[in-house]
CSV table of N, CA and C in Angstrom, one decimal:
chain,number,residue,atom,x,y,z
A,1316,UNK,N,-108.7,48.6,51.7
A,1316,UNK,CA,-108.2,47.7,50.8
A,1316,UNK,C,-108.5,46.3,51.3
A,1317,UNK,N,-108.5,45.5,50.4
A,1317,UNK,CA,-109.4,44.0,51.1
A,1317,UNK,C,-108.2,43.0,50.4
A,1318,UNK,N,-108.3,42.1,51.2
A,1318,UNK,CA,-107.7,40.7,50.1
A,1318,UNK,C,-107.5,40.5,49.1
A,1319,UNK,N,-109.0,40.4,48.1
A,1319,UNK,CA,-108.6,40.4,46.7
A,1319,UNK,C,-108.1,41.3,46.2
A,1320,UNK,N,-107.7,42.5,46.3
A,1320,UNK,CA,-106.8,43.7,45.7
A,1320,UNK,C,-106.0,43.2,46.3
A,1321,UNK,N,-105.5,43.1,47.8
A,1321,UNK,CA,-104.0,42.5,47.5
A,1321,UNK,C,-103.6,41.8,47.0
A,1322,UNK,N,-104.5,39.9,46.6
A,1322,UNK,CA,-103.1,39.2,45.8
A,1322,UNK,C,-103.4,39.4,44.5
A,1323,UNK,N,-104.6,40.5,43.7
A,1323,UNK,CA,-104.4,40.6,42.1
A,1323,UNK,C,-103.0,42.0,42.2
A,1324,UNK,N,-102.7,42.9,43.4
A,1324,UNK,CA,-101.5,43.3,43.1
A,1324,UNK,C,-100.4,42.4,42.9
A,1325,UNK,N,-100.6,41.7,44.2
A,1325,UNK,CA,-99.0,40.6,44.2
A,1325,UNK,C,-98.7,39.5,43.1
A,1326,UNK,N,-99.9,39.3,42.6
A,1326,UNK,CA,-100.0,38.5,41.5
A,1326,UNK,C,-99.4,38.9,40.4
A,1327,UNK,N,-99.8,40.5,39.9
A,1327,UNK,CA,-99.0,41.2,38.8
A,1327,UNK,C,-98.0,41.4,39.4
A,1328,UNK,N,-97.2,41.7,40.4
A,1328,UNK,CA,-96.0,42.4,40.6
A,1328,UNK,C,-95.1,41.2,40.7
A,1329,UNK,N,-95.4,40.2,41.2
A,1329,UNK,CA,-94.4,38.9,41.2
A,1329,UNK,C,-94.8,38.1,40.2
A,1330,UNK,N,-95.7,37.9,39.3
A,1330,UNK,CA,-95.7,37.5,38.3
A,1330,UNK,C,-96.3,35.6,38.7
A,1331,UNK,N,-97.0,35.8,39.9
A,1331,UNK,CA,-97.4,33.9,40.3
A,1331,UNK,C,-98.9,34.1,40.8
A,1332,UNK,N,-99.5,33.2,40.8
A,1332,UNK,CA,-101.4,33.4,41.4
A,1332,UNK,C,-100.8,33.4,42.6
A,1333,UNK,N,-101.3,34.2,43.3
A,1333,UNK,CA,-102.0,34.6,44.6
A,1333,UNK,C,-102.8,34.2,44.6
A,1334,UNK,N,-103.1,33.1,45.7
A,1334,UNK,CA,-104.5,32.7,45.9
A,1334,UNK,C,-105.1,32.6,47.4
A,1335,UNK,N,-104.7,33.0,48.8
A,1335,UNK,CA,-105.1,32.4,50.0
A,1335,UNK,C,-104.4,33.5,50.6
A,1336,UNK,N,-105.3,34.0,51.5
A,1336,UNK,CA,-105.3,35.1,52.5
A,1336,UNK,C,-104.1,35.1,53.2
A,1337,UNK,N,-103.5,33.6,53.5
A,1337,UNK,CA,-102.5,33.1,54.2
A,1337,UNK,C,-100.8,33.1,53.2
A,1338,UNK,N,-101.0,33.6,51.5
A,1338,UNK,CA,-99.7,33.3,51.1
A,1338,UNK,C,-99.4,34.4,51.5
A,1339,UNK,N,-97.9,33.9,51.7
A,1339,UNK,CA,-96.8,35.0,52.3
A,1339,UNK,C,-96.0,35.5,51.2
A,1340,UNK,N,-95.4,36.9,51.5
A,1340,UNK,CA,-95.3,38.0,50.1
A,1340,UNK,C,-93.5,37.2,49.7
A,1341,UNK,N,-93.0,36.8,50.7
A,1341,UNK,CA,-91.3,36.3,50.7
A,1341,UNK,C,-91.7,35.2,50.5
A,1342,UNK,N,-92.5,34.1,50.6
A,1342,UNK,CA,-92.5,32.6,50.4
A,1342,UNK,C,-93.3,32.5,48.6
A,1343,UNK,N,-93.8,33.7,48.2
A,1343,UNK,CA,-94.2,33.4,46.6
A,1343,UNK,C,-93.4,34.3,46.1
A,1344,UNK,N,-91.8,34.4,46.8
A,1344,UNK,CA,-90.6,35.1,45.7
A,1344,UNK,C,-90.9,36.7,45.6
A,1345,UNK,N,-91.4,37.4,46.7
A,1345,UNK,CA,-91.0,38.4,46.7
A,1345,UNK,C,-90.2,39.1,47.5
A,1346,UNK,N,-89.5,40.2,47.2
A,1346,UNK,CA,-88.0,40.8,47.4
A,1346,UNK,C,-88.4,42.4,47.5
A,1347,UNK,N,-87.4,42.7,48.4
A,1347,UNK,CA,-87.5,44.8,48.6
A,1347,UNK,C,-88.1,45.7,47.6
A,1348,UNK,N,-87.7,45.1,46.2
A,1348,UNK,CA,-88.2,46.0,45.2
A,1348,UNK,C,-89.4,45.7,44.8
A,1349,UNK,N,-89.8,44.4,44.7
A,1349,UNK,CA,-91.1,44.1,44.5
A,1349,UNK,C,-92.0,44.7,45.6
A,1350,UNK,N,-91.4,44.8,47.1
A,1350,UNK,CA,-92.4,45.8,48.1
A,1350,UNK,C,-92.2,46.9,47.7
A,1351,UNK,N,-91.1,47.3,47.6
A,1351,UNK,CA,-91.2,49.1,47.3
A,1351,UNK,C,-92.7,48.9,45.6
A,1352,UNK,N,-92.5,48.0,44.8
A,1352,UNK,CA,-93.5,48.5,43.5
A,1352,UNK,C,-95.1,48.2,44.5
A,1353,UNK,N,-94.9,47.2,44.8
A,1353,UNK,CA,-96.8,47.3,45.7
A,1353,UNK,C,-96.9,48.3,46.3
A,1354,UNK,N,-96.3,48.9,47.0
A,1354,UNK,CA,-96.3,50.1,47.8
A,1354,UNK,C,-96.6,51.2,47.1
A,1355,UNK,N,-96.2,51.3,46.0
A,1355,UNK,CA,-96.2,52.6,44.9
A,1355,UNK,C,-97.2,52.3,43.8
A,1356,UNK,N,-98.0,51.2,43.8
A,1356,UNK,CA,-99.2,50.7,43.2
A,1356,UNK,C,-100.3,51.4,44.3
A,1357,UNK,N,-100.2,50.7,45.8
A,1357,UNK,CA,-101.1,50.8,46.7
A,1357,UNK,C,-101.7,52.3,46.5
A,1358,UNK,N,-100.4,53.0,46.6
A,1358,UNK,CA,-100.3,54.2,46.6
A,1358,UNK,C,-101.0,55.3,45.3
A,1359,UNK,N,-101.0,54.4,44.6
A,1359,UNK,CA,-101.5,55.4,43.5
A,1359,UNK,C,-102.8,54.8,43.1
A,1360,UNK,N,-103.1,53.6,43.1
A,1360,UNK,CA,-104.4,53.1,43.0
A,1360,UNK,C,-105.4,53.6,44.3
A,1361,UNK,N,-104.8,53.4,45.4
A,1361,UNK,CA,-106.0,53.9,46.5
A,1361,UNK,C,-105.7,54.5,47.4
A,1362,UNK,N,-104.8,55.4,47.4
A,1362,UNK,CA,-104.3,57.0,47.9
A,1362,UNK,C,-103.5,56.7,49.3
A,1363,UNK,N,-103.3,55.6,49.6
A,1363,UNK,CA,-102.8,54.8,51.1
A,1363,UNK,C,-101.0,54.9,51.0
A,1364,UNK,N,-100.7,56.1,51.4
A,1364,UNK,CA,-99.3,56.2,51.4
A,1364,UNK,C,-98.5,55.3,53.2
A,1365,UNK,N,-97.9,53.9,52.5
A,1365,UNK,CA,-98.2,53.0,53.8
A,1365,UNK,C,-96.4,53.2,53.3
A,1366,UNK,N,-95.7,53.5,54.9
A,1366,UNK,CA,-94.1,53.3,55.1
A,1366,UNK,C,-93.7,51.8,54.9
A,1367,UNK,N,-92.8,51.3,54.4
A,1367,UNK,CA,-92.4,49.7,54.5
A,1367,UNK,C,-92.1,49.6,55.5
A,1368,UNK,N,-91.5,50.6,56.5
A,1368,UNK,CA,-91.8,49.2,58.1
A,1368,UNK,C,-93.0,49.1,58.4
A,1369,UNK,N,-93.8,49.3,58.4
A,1369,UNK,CA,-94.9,49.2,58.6
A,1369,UNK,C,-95.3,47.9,58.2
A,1370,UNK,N,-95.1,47.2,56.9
A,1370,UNK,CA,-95.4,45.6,56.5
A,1370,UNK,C,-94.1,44.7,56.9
A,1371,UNK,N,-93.2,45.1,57.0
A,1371,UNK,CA,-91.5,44.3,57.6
A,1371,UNK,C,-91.4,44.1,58.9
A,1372,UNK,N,-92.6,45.1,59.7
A,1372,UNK,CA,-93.0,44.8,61.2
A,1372,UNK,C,-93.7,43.8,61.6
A,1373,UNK,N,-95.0,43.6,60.4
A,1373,UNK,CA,-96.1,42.7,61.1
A,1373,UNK,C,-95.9,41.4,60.4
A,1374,UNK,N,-97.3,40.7,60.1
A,1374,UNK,CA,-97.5,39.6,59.0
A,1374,UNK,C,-97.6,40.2,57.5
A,1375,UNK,N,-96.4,39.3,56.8
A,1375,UNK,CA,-96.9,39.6,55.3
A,1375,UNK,C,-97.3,38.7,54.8
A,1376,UNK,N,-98.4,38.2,55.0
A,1376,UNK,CA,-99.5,37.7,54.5
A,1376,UNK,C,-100.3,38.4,54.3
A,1377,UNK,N,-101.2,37.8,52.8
A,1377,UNK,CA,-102.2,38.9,52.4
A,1377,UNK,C,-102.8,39.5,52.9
A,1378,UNK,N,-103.2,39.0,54.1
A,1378,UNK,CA,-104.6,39.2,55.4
A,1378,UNK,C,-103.8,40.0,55.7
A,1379,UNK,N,-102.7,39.8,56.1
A,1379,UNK,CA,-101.5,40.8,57.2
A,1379,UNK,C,-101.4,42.5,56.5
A,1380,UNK,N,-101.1,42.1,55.2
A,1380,UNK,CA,-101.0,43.3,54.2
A,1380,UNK,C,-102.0,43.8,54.3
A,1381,UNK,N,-103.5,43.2,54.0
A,1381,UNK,CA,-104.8,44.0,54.1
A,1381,UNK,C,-105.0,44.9,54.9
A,1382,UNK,N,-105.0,43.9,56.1
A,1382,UNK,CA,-104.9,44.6,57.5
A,1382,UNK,C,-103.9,46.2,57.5
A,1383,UNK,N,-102.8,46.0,57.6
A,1383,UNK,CA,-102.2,47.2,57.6
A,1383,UNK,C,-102.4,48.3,56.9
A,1384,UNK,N,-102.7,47.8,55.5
A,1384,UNK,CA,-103.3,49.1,54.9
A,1384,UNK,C,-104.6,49.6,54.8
A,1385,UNK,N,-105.3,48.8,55.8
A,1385,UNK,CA,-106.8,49.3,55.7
A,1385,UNK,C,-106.2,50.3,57.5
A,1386,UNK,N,-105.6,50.0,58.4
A,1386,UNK,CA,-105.8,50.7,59.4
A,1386,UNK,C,-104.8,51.8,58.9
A,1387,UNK,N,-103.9,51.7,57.8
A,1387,UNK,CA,-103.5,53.3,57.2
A,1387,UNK,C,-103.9,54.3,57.0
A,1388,UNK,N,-105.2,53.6,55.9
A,1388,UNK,CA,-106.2,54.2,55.5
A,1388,UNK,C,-107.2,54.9,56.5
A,1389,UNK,N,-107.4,54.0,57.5
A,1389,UNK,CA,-108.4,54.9,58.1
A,1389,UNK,C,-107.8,55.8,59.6
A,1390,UNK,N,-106.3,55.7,59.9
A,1390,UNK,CA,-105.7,56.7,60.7
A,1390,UNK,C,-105.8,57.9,59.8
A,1391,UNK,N,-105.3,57.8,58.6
A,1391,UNK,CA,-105.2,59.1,57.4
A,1391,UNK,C,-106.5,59.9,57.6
A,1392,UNK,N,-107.9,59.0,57.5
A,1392,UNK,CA,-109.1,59.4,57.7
A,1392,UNK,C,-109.2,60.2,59.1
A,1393,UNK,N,-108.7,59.5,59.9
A,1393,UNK,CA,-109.3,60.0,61.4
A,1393,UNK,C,-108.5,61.2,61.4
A,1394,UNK,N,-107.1,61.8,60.7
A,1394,UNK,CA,-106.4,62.6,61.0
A,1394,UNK,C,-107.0,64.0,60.2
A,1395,UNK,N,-107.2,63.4,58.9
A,1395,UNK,CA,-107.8,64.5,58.6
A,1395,UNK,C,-109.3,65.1,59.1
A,1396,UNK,N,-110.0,64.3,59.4
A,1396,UNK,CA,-111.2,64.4,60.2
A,1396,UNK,C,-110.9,65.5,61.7
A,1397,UNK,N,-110.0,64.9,62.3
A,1397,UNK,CA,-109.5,65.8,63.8
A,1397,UNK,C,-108.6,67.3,63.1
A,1398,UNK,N,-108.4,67.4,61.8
A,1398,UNK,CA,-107.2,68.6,61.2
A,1398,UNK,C,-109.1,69.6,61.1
A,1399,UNK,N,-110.5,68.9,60.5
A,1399,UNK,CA,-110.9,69.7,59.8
A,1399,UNK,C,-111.7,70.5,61.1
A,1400,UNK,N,-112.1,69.1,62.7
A,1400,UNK,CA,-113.0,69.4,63.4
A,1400,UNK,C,-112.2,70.9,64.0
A,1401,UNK,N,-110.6,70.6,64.2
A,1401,UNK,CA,-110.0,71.8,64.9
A,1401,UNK,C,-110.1,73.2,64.2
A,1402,UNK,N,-109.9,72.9,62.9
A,1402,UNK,CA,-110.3,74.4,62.0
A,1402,UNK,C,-111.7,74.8,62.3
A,1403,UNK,N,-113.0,74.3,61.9
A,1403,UNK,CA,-114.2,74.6,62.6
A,1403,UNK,C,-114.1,75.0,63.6
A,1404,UNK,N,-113.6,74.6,64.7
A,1404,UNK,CA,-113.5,75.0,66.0
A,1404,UNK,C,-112.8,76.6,66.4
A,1405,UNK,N,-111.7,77.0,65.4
A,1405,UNK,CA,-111.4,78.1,65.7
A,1405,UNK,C,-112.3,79.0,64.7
A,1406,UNK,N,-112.9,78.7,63.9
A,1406,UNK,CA,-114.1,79.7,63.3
A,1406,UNK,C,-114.7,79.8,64.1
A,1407,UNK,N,-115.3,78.8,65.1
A,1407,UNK,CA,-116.6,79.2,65.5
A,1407,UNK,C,-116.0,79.9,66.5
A,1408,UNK,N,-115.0,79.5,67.2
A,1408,UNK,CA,-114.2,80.6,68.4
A,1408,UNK,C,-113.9,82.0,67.9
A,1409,UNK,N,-113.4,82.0,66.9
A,1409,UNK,CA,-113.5,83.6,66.0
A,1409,UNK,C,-114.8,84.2,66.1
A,1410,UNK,N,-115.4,83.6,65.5
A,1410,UNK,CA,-117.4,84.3,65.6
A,1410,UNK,C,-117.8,84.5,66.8
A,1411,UNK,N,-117.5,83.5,67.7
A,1411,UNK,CA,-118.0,84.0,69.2
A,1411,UNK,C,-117.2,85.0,69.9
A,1412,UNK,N,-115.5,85.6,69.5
A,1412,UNK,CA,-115.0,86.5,69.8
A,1412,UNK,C,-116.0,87.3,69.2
A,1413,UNK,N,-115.8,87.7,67.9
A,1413,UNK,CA,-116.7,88.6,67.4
A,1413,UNK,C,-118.1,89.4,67.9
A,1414,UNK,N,-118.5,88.4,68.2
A,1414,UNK,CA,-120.4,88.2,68.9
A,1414,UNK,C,-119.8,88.8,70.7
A,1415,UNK,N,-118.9,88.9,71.2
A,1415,UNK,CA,-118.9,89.1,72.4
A,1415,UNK,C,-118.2,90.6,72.7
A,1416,UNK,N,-117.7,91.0,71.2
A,1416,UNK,CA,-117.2,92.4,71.3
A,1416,UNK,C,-118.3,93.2,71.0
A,1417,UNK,N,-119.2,92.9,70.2
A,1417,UNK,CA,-120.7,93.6,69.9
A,1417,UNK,C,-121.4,94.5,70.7
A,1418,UNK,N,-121.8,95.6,70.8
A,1418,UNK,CA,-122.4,96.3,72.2
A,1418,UNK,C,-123.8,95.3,72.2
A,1419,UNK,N,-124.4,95.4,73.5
A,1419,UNK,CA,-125.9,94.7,73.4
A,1419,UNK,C,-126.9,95.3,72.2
A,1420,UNK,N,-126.9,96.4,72.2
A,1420,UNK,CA,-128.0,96.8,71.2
A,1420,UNK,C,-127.6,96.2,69.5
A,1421,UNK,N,-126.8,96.1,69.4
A,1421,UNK,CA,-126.2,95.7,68.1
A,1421,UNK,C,-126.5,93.7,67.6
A,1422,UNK,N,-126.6,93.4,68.8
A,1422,UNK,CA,-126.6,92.0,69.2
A,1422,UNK,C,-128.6,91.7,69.0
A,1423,UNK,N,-128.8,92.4,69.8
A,1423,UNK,CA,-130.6,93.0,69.4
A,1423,UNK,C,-130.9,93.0,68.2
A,1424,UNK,N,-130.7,93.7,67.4
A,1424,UNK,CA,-130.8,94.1,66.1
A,1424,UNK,C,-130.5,93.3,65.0
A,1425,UNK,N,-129.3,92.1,65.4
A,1425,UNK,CA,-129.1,91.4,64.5
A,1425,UNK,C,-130.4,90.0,64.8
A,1426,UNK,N,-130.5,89.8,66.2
A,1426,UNK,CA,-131.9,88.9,66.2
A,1426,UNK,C,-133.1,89.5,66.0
A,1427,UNK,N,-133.0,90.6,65.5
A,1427,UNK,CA,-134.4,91.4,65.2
A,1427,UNK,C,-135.6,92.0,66.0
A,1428,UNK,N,-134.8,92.6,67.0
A,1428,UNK,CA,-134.9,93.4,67.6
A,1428,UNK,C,-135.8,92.9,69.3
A,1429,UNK,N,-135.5,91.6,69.2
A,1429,UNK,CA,-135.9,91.1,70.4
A,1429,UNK,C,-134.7,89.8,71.5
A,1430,UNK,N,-135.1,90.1,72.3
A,1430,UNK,CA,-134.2,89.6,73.4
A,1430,UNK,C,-134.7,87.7,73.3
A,1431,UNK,N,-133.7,87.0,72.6
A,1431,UNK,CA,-134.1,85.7,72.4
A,1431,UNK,C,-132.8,84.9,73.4
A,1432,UNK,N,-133.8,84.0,73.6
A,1432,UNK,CA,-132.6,82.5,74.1
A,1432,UNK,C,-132.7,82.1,73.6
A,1433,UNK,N,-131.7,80.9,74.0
A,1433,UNK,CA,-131.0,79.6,72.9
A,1433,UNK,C,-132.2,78.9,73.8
A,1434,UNK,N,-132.7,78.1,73.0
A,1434,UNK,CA,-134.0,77.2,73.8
A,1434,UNK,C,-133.4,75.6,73.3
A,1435,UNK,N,-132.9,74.4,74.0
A,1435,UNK,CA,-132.3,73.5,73.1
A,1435,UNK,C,-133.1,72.1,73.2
C-alpha cells in the first residue's frame, strides 16, 4: 500500500484533503473510530488485516501508515511462503520415505531398468 492510497482513504474517512506524506491522522481530526473504519477499508480493499497497535505504536503519518502496512503485507507474504515451503518439505520427506522402503529391484524398474545417478 503506498501514500496515495493512504490519504485518498483518510481523505474519505475524515471527510478533509489529505495532501503530504507528513499529515498526521489525529492532527486532520481523526479519532478511534475513524481508525477502526481505515483499518476495515485497508482490510477489505487490500487484504492487509493490520492490529491498531500496530499504527498507535509508530508514526501516524501517512508515510508512517504506509510503512506499517506495507511491512504487514509482506510479513503475511513471508508467512505464508515459510507455511507452503514446510508443507512441500514434508511431501518430499514422505516420497523419500516411500523410495527408501522399496526393495532395490523395484527402484530399478521404476528408472527403467538401469542403475542411474543423480549427476548435478
Amino acid at each position: 500500500m503506498n501514500e496515495q492510497q493512504v490519504m485518498r482513504l483518510w481523505s474519505e474517512i475524515l471527510g478533509v484533503p489529505v495532501t503530504s506524506p507528513e499529515d498526521d491522522f489525529f492532527d486532520l481530526g481523526g479519532q478511534s473510530l475513524a481508525m477502526v473504519q481505515f483499518l476495515a477499508r485497508v482490510e477489505s480493499e487490500f487484504g492487509a488485516a493490520l492490529p491498531i497497535e500496530v499504527l498507535f505504536a509508530g508514526d501516524l503519518t501517512v508515510a508512517g501508515a504506509a510503512r506499517a502496512i506495507e511491512q504487514s503485507l509482506e510479513d503475511e507474504l513471508e508467512d505464508e511462503l515459510e507455511d507452503e515451503l514446510e508443507d512441500e518439505l514434508e511431501d518430499v520427506a514422505g516420497l523419500l520415505a516411500e523410495v527408501d522402503r522399496l526393495p532395490g529391484g523395484e527402484i530399478r524398474a521404476l528408472l527403467g531398468g538401469k542403475d542411474r545417478t543423480w549427476q548435478g
